Amino acid sequence: MRHAVAETRVPTMSSLLALDAATDAGTCGHKAATLALLRNLGFDVPDGFVIPAGVQASRDDIAAALARLGDGPVAVRSSGLAEDLPDASFAGQYDTLLNVLGAEAVLDAAAACVKSAHNGRIESYGHVVRPMAVLVQQMVEAEVAGVAFSANPLTGNRDEVRVSATRGLGDKLVSGAIDADEWLVTHEHATVIAQPQKAIGPELARRVAALARKAEAARLAPQDIEWAVAGDRLWLLQSRPITALPVAPDIEAPKGSWQKDAAHFAND
Protein backbone atom coordinates (compact mmCIF):
# COMPACT_ATOMS: atom_id res chain seq x y z
CA MET A 1 0.00 0.00 0.00
CA ARG A 2 1.17 3.51 -0.71
CA HIS A 3 1.31 4.64 2.93
CA ALA A 4 3.49 1.62 3.82
CA VAL A 5 5.85 2.42 0.97
CA ALA A 6 6.19 6.02 2.10
CA GLU A 7 7.12 4.89 5.60
CA THR A 8 10.07 2.84 4.32
CA ARG A 9 11.60 5.51 2.12
CA VAL A 10 14.49 7.54 3.45
CA PRO A 11 15.27 11.28 3.49
CA THR A 12 15.21 12.92 0.09
CA MET A 13 18.38 13.10 -1.99
CA SER A 14 18.80 12.65 -5.71
CA SER A 15 21.88 10.69 -6.72
CA LEU A 16 21.64 7.44 -8.67
CA LEU A 17 24.80 5.69 -9.78
CA ALA A 18 25.34 3.69 -12.95
CA LEU A 19 26.37 0.17 -11.95
CA ASP A 20 29.85 0.65 -13.45
CA ALA A 21 30.43 3.48 -10.94
CA ALA A 22 28.90 1.76 -7.91
CA THR A 23 32.18 0.36 -6.55
CA ASP A 24 31.92 1.72 -2.98
CA ALA A 25 30.48 -1.04 -0.80
CA GLY A 26 30.02 1.47 2.03
CA THR A 27 27.26 3.27 0.13
CA CYS A 28 26.21 0.80 -2.59
CA GLY A 29 26.35 -2.46 -0.62
CA HIS A 30 28.62 -5.42 -1.24
CA LYS A 31 26.42 -7.12 -3.85
CA ALA A 32 26.36 -4.07 -6.12
CA ALA A 33 30.00 -3.12 -5.49
CA THR A 34 31.23 -6.62 -6.29
CA LEU A 35 29.21 -6.78 -9.50
CA ALA A 36 30.44 -3.31 -10.47
CA LEU A 37 34.04 -4.37 -10.01
CA LEU A 38 33.53 -7.60 -11.95
CA ARG A 39 31.68 -5.79 -14.74
CA ASN A 40 34.59 -3.35 -14.99
CA LEU A 41 36.92 -6.36 -15.29
CA GLY A 42 34.99 -7.57 -18.32
CA PHE A 43 32.60 -10.10 -16.79
CA ASP A 44 29.17 -10.39 -18.42
CA VAL A 45 27.14 -8.70 -15.67
CA PRO A 46 23.75 -7.21 -16.65
CA ASP A 47 23.80 -3.42 -16.80
CA GLY A 48 21.96 -1.43 -14.18
CA PHE A 49 22.03 1.35 -11.63
CA VAL A 50 22.17 1.70 -7.87
CA ILE A 51 20.14 3.70 -5.38
CA PRO A 52 22.79 4.19 -2.66
CA ALA A 53 21.93 3.63 0.98
CA GLY A 54 20.27 6.69 2.47
CA VAL A 55 19.16 8.02 -0.92
CA GLN A 56 15.58 8.44 -2.07
CA ALA A 57 15.29 8.85 -5.82
CA SER A 58 12.43 10.67 -7.52
CA ARG A 59 10.18 9.04 -10.08
CA ASP A 60 11.82 11.18 -12.80
CA ASP A 61 15.30 10.00 -11.76
CA ILE A 62 14.16 6.37 -11.89
CA ALA A 63 12.41 6.85 -15.24
CA ALA A 64 15.54 8.39 -16.76
CA ALA A 65 17.72 5.57 -15.47
CA LEU A 66 15.28 2.95 -16.79
CA ALA A 67 15.23 4.64 -20.20
CA ARG A 68 19.03 4.30 -20.34
CA LEU A 69 18.60 0.56 -19.78
CA GLY A 70 16.04 0.27 -22.56
CA ASP A 71 12.70 0.49 -20.72
CA GLY A 72 12.40 -3.29 -20.40
CA PRO A 73 11.66 -5.27 -17.23
CA VAL A 74 14.26 -5.13 -14.48
CA ALA A 75 15.31 -7.02 -11.38
CA VAL A 76 15.23 -4.92 -8.20
CA ARG A 77 17.67 -6.35 -5.67
CA SER A 78 18.66 -5.53 -2.11
CA SER A 79 22.35 -4.72 -1.68
CA GLY A 80 23.16 -4.70 2.01
CA LEU A 81 26.13 -2.89 3.50
CA ALA A 82 26.79 -5.96 5.68
CA GLU A 83 25.85 -8.52 3.02
CA ASP A 84 28.09 -10.98 1.13
CA LEU A 85 30.86 -10.84 3.73
CA PRO A 86 33.36 -13.68 4.26
CA ASP A 87 31.74 -14.57 7.61
CA ALA A 88 28.09 -13.66 6.89
CA SER A 89 26.52 -13.87 3.45
CA PHE A 90 22.84 -13.28 4.40
CA ALA A 91 22.06 -15.36 1.30
CA GLY A 92 18.33 -15.32 0.57
CA GLN A 93 17.52 -13.09 3.54
CA TYR A 94 16.95 -9.81 1.71
CA ASP A 95 14.32 -9.18 -0.94
CA THR A 96 14.69 -9.44 -4.72
CA LEU A 97 11.81 -8.63 -7.07
CA LEU A 98 11.91 -9.81 -10.68
CA ASN A 99 10.27 -8.59 -13.89
CA VAL A 100 9.50 -5.15 -12.46
CA LEU A 101 8.23 -2.76 -15.12
CA GLY A 102 7.97 1.04 -14.89
CA ALA A 103 9.23 3.77 -12.57
CA GLU A 104 6.41 3.54 -10.02
CA ALA A 105 6.79 -0.23 -9.73
CA VAL A 106 10.56 0.15 -9.30
CA LEU A 107 10.03 2.70 -6.50
CA ASP A 108 7.69 0.30 -4.71
CA ALA A 109 10.07 -2.62 -5.19
CA ALA A 110 12.99 -0.54 -3.92
CA ALA A 111 10.99 0.34 -0.82
CA ALA A 112 10.31 -3.35 -0.21
CA CYS A 113 14.04 -4.07 -0.47
CA VAL A 114 14.86 -1.34 2.07
CA LYS A 115 12.18 -2.68 4.40
CA SER A 116 13.62 -6.21 4.20
CA ALA A 117 16.70 -5.00 6.12
CA HIS A 118 14.50 -4.73 9.21
CA ASN A 119 12.86 -8.13 9.28
CA GLY A 120 13.28 -10.63 12.08
CA ARG A 121 15.41 -12.99 9.99
CA ILE A 122 18.22 -10.45 9.79
CA GLU A 123 18.04 -9.57 13.48
CA SER A 124 18.35 -13.27 14.32
CA TYR A 125 21.86 -13.22 12.83
CA GLY A 126 22.88 -10.96 15.73
CA HIS A 127 24.12 -8.21 13.40
CA VAL A 128 23.24 -4.55 13.69
CA VAL A 129 20.78 -3.55 10.96
CA ARG A 130 22.48 -1.16 8.54
CA PRO A 131 21.10 1.02 5.75
CA MET A 132 20.18 -0.77 2.52
CA ALA A 133 21.20 0.13 -1.01
CA VAL A 134 19.13 -1.07 -3.96
CA LEU A 135 20.48 -2.52 -7.20
CA VAL A 136 18.33 -2.33 -10.34
CA GLN A 137 19.45 -4.45 -13.30
CA GLN A 138 18.22 -5.47 -16.71
CA MET A 139 16.32 -8.75 -16.51
CA VAL A 140 17.99 -11.76 -18.07
CA GLU A 141 15.25 -13.87 -19.64
CA ALA A 142 17.02 -17.05 -18.64
CA GLU A 143 16.53 -20.33 -20.42
CA VAL A 144 18.53 -22.01 -17.65
CA ALA A 145 20.01 -20.59 -14.47
CA GLY A 146 21.57 -21.67 -11.23
CA VAL A 147 24.35 -21.35 -8.71
CA ALA A 148 27.92 -22.63 -8.53
CA PHE A 149 30.57 -22.96 -5.85
CA SER A 150 34.17 -22.57 -7.01
CA ALA A 151 35.21 -24.99 -4.25
CA ASN A 152 33.22 -28.02 -3.14
CA PRO A 153 31.12 -26.76 -0.19
CA LEU A 154 30.77 -30.29 1.23
CA THR A 155 34.45 -31.21 1.30
CA GLY A 156 36.32 -27.95 0.80
CA ASN A 157 38.14 -29.45 -2.18
CA ARG A 158 39.47 -26.48 -4.20
CA ASP A 159 39.80 -28.61 -7.35
CA GLU A 160 36.06 -29.33 -7.53
CA VAL A 161 33.33 -26.92 -8.64
CA ARG A 162 29.75 -27.71 -7.62
CA VAL A 163 27.18 -26.55 -10.22
CA SER A 164 23.40 -26.47 -9.67
CA ALA A 165 21.04 -25.73 -12.56
CA THR A 166 17.34 -25.33 -13.29
CA ARG A 167 15.22 -24.46 -16.28
CA GLY A 168 14.08 -20.84 -16.49
CA LEU A 169 14.82 -18.29 -13.78
CA GLY A 170 16.92 -19.33 -10.80
CA ASP A 171 14.81 -17.75 -8.04
CA LYS A 172 13.03 -20.99 -7.11
CA LEU A 173 16.35 -22.82 -6.95
CA VAL A 174 17.93 -20.15 -4.73
CA SER A 175 14.92 -20.25 -2.41
CA GLY A 176 15.10 -24.03 -2.17
CA ALA A 177 11.64 -24.52 -3.68
CA ILE A 178 12.75 -27.02 -6.35
CA ASP A 179 15.29 -29.77 -6.85
CA ALA A 180 18.05 -28.78 -9.24
CA ASP A 181 20.38 -30.64 -11.53
CA GLU A 182 23.70 -31.14 -9.75
CA TRP A 183 27.12 -31.44 -11.39
CA LEU A 184 30.64 -31.79 -10.05
CA VAL A 185 33.39 -30.41 -12.29
CA THR A 186 36.99 -31.43 -11.58
CA HIS A 187 39.40 -29.61 -13.85
CA GLU A 188 37.70 -30.25 -17.24
CA HIS A 189 35.79 -33.41 -16.27
CA ALA A 190 32.06 -32.92 -15.54
CA THR A 191 30.20 -35.59 -13.57
CA VAL A 192 26.43 -35.52 -13.15
CA ILE A 193 25.24 -36.17 -9.58
CA ALA A 194 21.50 -35.65 -10.08
CA GLN A 195 19.53 -34.58 -13.12
CA PRO A 196 15.80 -34.25 -12.33
CA GLN A 197 15.33 -31.41 -14.83
CA LYS A 198 17.93 -32.22 -17.48
CA ALA A 199 18.56 -28.48 -17.67
CA ILE A 200 22.20 -28.58 -18.76
CA GLY A 201 24.78 -30.97 -20.12
CA PRO A 202 28.49 -31.43 -19.42
CA GLU A 203 29.62 -28.67 -21.80
CA LEU A 204 27.57 -25.96 -20.07
CA ALA A 205 28.51 -27.36 -16.66
CA ARG A 206 32.17 -26.84 -17.62
CA ARG A 207 31.45 -23.28 -18.85
CA VAL A 208 29.75 -22.41 -15.55
CA ALA A 209 32.61 -23.97 -13.59
CA ALA A 210 35.10 -21.89 -15.56
CA LEU A 211 33.10 -18.75 -14.74
CA ALA A 212 33.12 -19.64 -11.03
CA ARG A 213 36.89 -20.19 -11.11
CA LYS A 214 37.38 -16.90 -12.93
CA ALA A 215 35.32 -15.08 -10.28
CA GLU A 216 37.42 -16.74 -7.57
CA ALA A 217 40.62 -15.56 -9.25
CA ALA A 218 39.27 -12.02 -9.51
CA ARG A 219 38.06 -11.91 -5.88
CA LEU A 220 41.03 -13.84 -4.42
CA ALA A 221 38.76 -16.21 -2.50
CA PRO A 222 36.41 -19.13 -3.24
CA GLN A 223 33.12 -17.80 -4.60
CA ASP A 224 29.43 -18.71 -4.51
CA ILE A 225 28.00 -17.38 -7.78
CA GLU A 226 24.58 -17.06 -9.38
CA TRP A 227 24.45 -17.39 -13.18
CA ALA A 228 21.98 -17.46 -16.05
CA VAL A 229 22.06 -18.34 -19.74
CA ALA A 230 20.07 -16.54 -22.43
CA GLY A 231 20.82 -17.63 -25.97
CA ASP A 232 24.51 -18.45 -26.04
CA ARG A 233 25.43 -15.86 -23.42
CA LEU A 234 26.41 -16.85 -19.89
CA TRP A 235 25.67 -14.07 -17.41
CA LEU A 236 27.11 -13.55 -13.94
CA LEU A 237 24.33 -12.36 -11.61
CA GLN A 238 26.07 -12.46 -8.23
CA SER A 239 29.37 -13.41 -6.64
CA ARG A 240 30.03 -13.66 -2.93
CA PRO A 241 32.57 -15.43 -0.69
CA ILE A 242 31.79 -18.98 0.37
CA THR A 243 31.26 -18.90 4.13
CA ALA A 244 32.38 -21.72 6.45
CA LEU A 245 34.18 -23.70 3.76
CA PRO A 246 35.21 -26.98 5.42
CA VAL A 247 38.90 -27.76 5.80
CA ALA A 248 40.21 -31.23 5.07
CA PRO A 249 41.46 -32.97 8.24
CA ASP A 250 45.22 -32.87 8.71
CA ILE A 251 45.57 -36.63 9.04
CA GLU A 252 46.84 -39.43 6.88
CA ALA A 253 43.58 -40.86 5.61
CA PRO A 254 43.07 -44.04 3.57
CA LYS A 255 42.46 -43.69 -0.14
CA GLY A 256 38.97 -42.54 -1.04
CA SER A 257 36.88 -39.44 -0.58
CA TRP A 258 35.24 -37.64 2.32
CA GLN A 259 32.66 -34.96 2.94
CA LYS A 260 31.52 -32.74 5.78
CA ASP A 261 29.21 -34.52 8.22
CA ALA A 262 25.70 -33.07 8.07
CA ALA A 263 24.05 -35.24 10.74
CA HIS A 264 24.96 -36.51 14.21
CA PHE A 265 23.55 -39.47 16.15
CA ALA A 266 23.90 -40.19 19.85
CA ASN A 267 25.70 -43.35 20.93
CA ASP A 268 23.53 -45.88 22.78
Coordinates of C-alpha atoms in Angstrom, one line a residue:
M1 CA 0.0 0.0 0.0
R2 CA 1.2 3.5 -0.7
H3 CA 1.3 4.6 2.9
A4 CA 3.5 1.6 3.8
V5 CA 5.9 2.4 1.0
A6 CA 6.2 6.0 2.1
E7 CA 7.1 4.9 5.6
T8 CA 10.1 2.8 4.3
R9 CA 11.6 5.5 2.1
V10 CA 14.5 7.5 3.4
P11 CA 15.3 11.3 3.5
T12 CA 15.2 12.9 0.1
M13 CA 18.4 13.1 -2.0
S14 CA 18.8 12.6 -5.7
S15 CA 21.9 10.7 -6.7
L16 CA 21.6 7.4 -8.7
L17 CA 24.8 5.7 -9.8
A18 CA 25.3 3.7 -12.9
L19 CA 26.4 0.2 -11.9
D20 CA 29.8 0.7 -13.4
A21 CA 30.4 3.5 -10.9
A22 CA 28.9 1.8 -7.9
T23 CA 32.2 0.4 -6.6
D24 CA 31.9 1.7 -3.0
A25 CA 30.5 -1.0 -0.8
G26 CA 30.0 1.5 2.0
T27 CA 27.3 3.3 0.1
C28 CA 26.2 0.8 -2.6
G29 CA 26.4 -2.5 -0.6
H30 CA 28.6 -5.4 -1.2
K31 CA 26.4 -7.1 -3.9
A32 CA 26.4 -4.1 -6.1
A33 CA 30.0 -3.1 -5.5
T34 CA 31.2 -6.6 -6.3
L35 CA 29.2 -6.8 -9.5
A36 CA 30.4 -3.3 -10.5
L37 CA 34.0 -4.4 -10.0
L38 CA 33.5 -7.6 -12.0
R39 CA 31.7 -5.8 -14.7
N40 CA 34.6 -3.4 -15.0
L41 CA 36.9 -6.4 -15.3
G42 CA 35.0 -7.6 -18.3
F43 CA 32.6 -10.1 -16.8
D44 CA 29.2 -10.4 -18.4
V45 CA 27.1 -8.7 -15.7
P46 CA 23.8 -7.2 -16.6
D47 CA 23.8 -3.4 -16.8
G48 CA 22.0 -1.4 -14.2
F49 CA 22.0 1.3 -11.6
V50 CA 22.2 1.7 -7.9
I51 CA 20.1 3.7 -5.4
P52 CA 22.8 4.2 -2.7
A53 CA 21.9 3.6 1.0
G54 CA 20.3 6.7 2.5
V55 CA 19.2 8.0 -0.9
Q56 CA 15.6 8.4 -2.1
A57 CA 15.3 8.9 -5.8
S58 CA 12.4 10.7 -7.5
R59 CA 10.2 9.0 -10.1
D60 CA 11.8 11.2 -12.8
D61 CA 15.3 10.0 -11.8
I62 CA 14.2 6.4 -11.9
A63 CA 12.4 6.9 -15.2
A64 CA 15.5 8.4 -16.8
A65 CA 17.7 5.6 -15.5
L66 CA 15.3 3.0 -16.8
A67 CA 15.2 4.6 -20.2
R68 CA 19.0 4.3 -20.3
L69 CA 18.6 0.6 -19.8
G70 CA 16.0 0.3 -22.6
D71 CA 12.7 0.5 -20.7
G72 CA 12.4 -3.3 -20.4
P73 CA 11.7 -5.3 -17.2
V74 CA 14.3 -5.1 -14.5
A75 CA 15.3 -7.0 -11.4
V76 CA 15.2 -4.9 -8.2
R77 CA 17.7 -6.4 -5.7
S78 CA 18.7 -5.5 -2.1
S79 CA 22.4 -4.7 -1.7
G80 CA 23.2 -4.7 2.0
L81 CA 26.1 -2.9 3.5
A82 CA 26.8 -6.0 5.7
E83 CA 25.9 -8.5 3.0
D84 CA 28.1 -11.0 1.1
L85 CA 30.9 -10.8 3.7
P86 CA 33.4 -13.7 4.3
D87 CA 31.7 -14.6 7.6
A88 CA 28.1 -13.7 6.9
S89 CA 26.5 -13.9 3.4
F90 CA 22.8 -13.3 4.4
A91 CA 22.1 -15.4 1.3
G92 CA 18.3 -15.3 0.6
Q93 CA 17.5 -13.1 3.5
Y94 CA 17.0 -9.8 1.7
D95 CA 14.3 -9.2 -0.9
T96 CA 14.7 -9.4 -4.7
L97 CA 11.8 -8.6 -7.1
L98 CA 11.9 -9.8 -10.7
N99 CA 10.3 -8.6 -13.9
V100 CA 9.5 -5.2 -12.5
L101 CA 8.2 -2.8 -15.1
G102 CA 8.0 1.0 -14.9
A103 CA 9.2 3.8 -12.6
E104 CA 6.4 3.5 -10.0
A105 CA 6.8 -0.2 -9.7
V106 CA 10.6 0.1 -9.3
L107 CA 10.0 2.7 -6.5
D108 CA 7.7 0.3 -4.7
A109 CA 10.1 -2.6 -5.2
A110 CA 13.0 -0.5 -3.9
A111 CA 11.0 0.3 -0.8
A112 CA 10.3 -3.4 -0.2
C113 CA 14.0 -4.1 -0.5
V114 CA 14.9 -1.3 2.1
K115 CA 12.2 -2.7 4.4
S116 CA 13.6 -6.2 4.2
A117 CA 16.7 -5.0 6.1
H118 CA 14.5 -4.7 9.2
N119 CA 12.9 -8.1 9.3
G120 CA 13.3 -10.6 12.1
R121 CA 15.4 -13.0 10.0
I122 CA 18.2 -10.5 9.8
E123 CA 18.0 -9.6 13.5
S124 CA 18.3 -13.3 14.3
Y125 CA 21.9 -13.2 12.8
G126 CA 22.9 -11.0 15.7
H127 CA 24.1 -8.2 13.4
V128 CA 23.2 -4.5 13.7
V129 CA 20.8 -3.5 11.0
R130 CA 22.5 -1.2 8.5
P131 CA 21.1 1.0 5.7
M132 CA 20.2 -0.8 2.5
A133 CA 21.2 0.1 -1.0
V134 CA 19.1 -1.1 -4.0
L135 CA 20.5 -2.5 -7.2
V136 CA 18.3 -2.3 -10.3
Q137 CA 19.5 -4.4 -13.3
Q138 CA 18.2 -5.5 -16.7
M139 CA 16.3 -8.7 -16.5
V140 CA 18.0 -11.8 -18.1
E141 CA 15.2 -13.9 -19.6
A142 CA 17.0 -17.0 -18.6
E143 CA 16.5 -20.3 -20.4
V144 CA 18.5 -22.0 -17.7
A145 CA 20.0 -20.6 -14.5
G146 CA 21.6 -21.7 -11.2
V147 CA 24.4 -21.4 -8.7
A148 CA 27.9 -22.6 -8.5
F149 CA 30.6 -23.0 -5.8
S150 CA 34.2 -22.6 -7.0
A151 CA 35.2 -25.0 -4.2
N152 CA 33.2 -28.0 -3.1
P153 CA 31.1 -26.8 -0.2
L154 CA 30.8 -30.3 1.2
T155 CA 34.4 -31.2 1.3
G156 CA 36.3 -27.9 0.8
N157 CA 38.1 -29.4 -2.2
R158 CA 39.5 -26.5 -4.2
D159 CA 39.8 -28.6 -7.3
E160 CA 36.1 -29.3 -7.5
V161 CA 33.3 -26.9 -8.6
R162 CA 29.8 -27.7 -7.6
V163 CA 27.2 -26.5 -10.2
S164 CA 23.4 -26.5 -9.7
A165 CA 21.0 -25.7 -12.6
T166 CA 17.3 -25.3 -13.3
R167 CA 15.2 -24.5 -16.3
G168 CA 14.1 -20.8 -16.5
L169 CA 14.8 -18.3 -13.8
G170 CA 16.9 -19.3 -10.8
D171 CA 14.8 -17.8 -8.0
K172 CA 13.0 -21.0 -7.1
L173 CA 16.4 -22.8 -6.9
V174 CA 17.9 -20.2 -4.7
S175 CA 14.9 -20.2 -2.4
G176 CA 15.1 -24.0 -2.2
A177 CA 11.6 -24.5 -3.7
I178 CA 12.7 -27.0 -6.3
D179 CA 15.3 -29.8 -6.9
A180 CA 18.1 -28.8 -9.2
D181 CA 20.4 -30.6 -11.5
E182 CA 23.7 -31.1 -9.7
W183 CA 27.1 -31.4 -11.4
L184 CA 30.6 -31.8 -10.0
V185 CA 33.4 -30.4 -12.3
T186 CA 37.0 -31.4 -11.6
H187 CA 39.4 -29.6 -13.9
E188 CA 37.7 -30.3 -17.2
H189 CA 35.8 -33.4 -16.3
A190 CA 32.1 -32.9 -15.5
T191 CA 30.2 -35.6 -13.6
V192 CA 26.4 -35.5 -13.1
I193 CA 25.2 -36.2 -9.6
A194 CA 21.5 -35.6 -10.1
Q195 CA 19.5 -34.6 -13.1
P196 CA 15.8 -34.3 -12.3
Q197 CA 15.3 -31.4 -14.8
K198 CA 17.9 -32.2 -17.5
A199 CA 18.6 -28.5 -17.7
I200 CA 22.2 -28.6 -18.8
G201 CA 24.8 -31.0 -20.1
P202 CA 28.5 -31.4 -19.4
E203 CA 29.6 -28.7 -21.8
L204 CA 27.6 -26.0 -20.1
A205 CA 28.5 -27.4 -16.7
R206 CA 32.2 -26.8 -17.6
R207 CA 31.5 -23.3 -18.8
V208 CA 29.8 -22.4 -15.6
A209 CA 32.6 -24.0 -13.6
A210 CA 35.1 -21.9 -15.6
L211 CA 33.1 -18.7 -14.7
A212 CA 33.1 -19.6 -11.0
R213 CA 36.9 -20.2 -11.1
K214 CA 37.4 -16.9 -12.9
A215 CA 35.3 -15.1 -10.3
E216 CA 37.4 -16.7 -7.6
A217 CA 40.6 -15.6 -9.2
A218 CA 39.3 -12.0 -9.5
R219 CA 38.1 -11.9 -5.9
L220 CA 41.0 -13.8 -4.4
A221 CA 38.8 -16.2 -2.5
P222 CA 36.4 -19.1 -3.2
Q223 CA 33.1 -17.8 -4.6
D224 CA 29.4 -18.7 -4.5
I225 CA 28.0 -17.4 -7.8
E226 CA 24.6 -17.1 -9.4
W227 CA 24.4 -17.4 -13.2
A228 CA 22.0 -17.5 -16.0
V229 CA 22.1 -18.3 -19.7
A230 CA 20.1 -16.5 -22.4
G231 CA 20.8 -17.6 -26.0
D232 CA 24.5 -18.5 -26.0
R233 CA 25.4 -15.9 -23.4
L234 CA 26.4 -16.9 -19.9
W235 CA 25.7 -14.1 -17.4
L236 CA 27.1 -13.6 -13.9
L237 CA 24.3 -12.4 -11.6
Q238 CA 26.1 -12.5 -8.2
S239 CA 29.4 -13.4 -6.6
R240 CA 30.0 -13.7 -2.9
P241 CA 32.6 -15.4 -0.7
I242 CA 31.8 -19.0 0.4
T243 CA 31.3 -18.9 4.1
A244 CA 32.4 -21.7 6.5
L245 CA 34.2 -23.7 3.8
P246 CA 35.2 -27.0 5.4
V247 CA 38.9 -27.8 5.8
A248 CA 40.2 -31.2 5.1
P249 CA 41.5 -33.0 8.2
D250 CA 45.2 -32.9 8.7
I251 CA 45.6 -36.6 9.0
E252 CA 46.8 -39.4 6.9
A253 CA 43.6 -40.9 5.6
P254 CA 43.1 -44.0 3.6
K255 CA 42.5 -43.7 -0.1
G256 CA 39.0 -42.5 -1.0
S257 CA 36.9 -39.4 -0.6
W258 CA 35.2 -37.6 2.3
Q259 CA 32.7 -35.0 2.9
K260 CA 31.5 -32.7 5.8
D261 CA 29.2 -34.5 8.2
A262 CA 25.7 -33.1 8.1
A263 CA 24.1 -35.2 10.7
H264 CA 25.0 -36.5 14.2
F265 CA 23.6 -39.5 16.1
A266 CA 23.9 -40.2 19.9
N267 CA 25.7 -43.3 20.9
D268 CA 23.5 -45.9 22.8

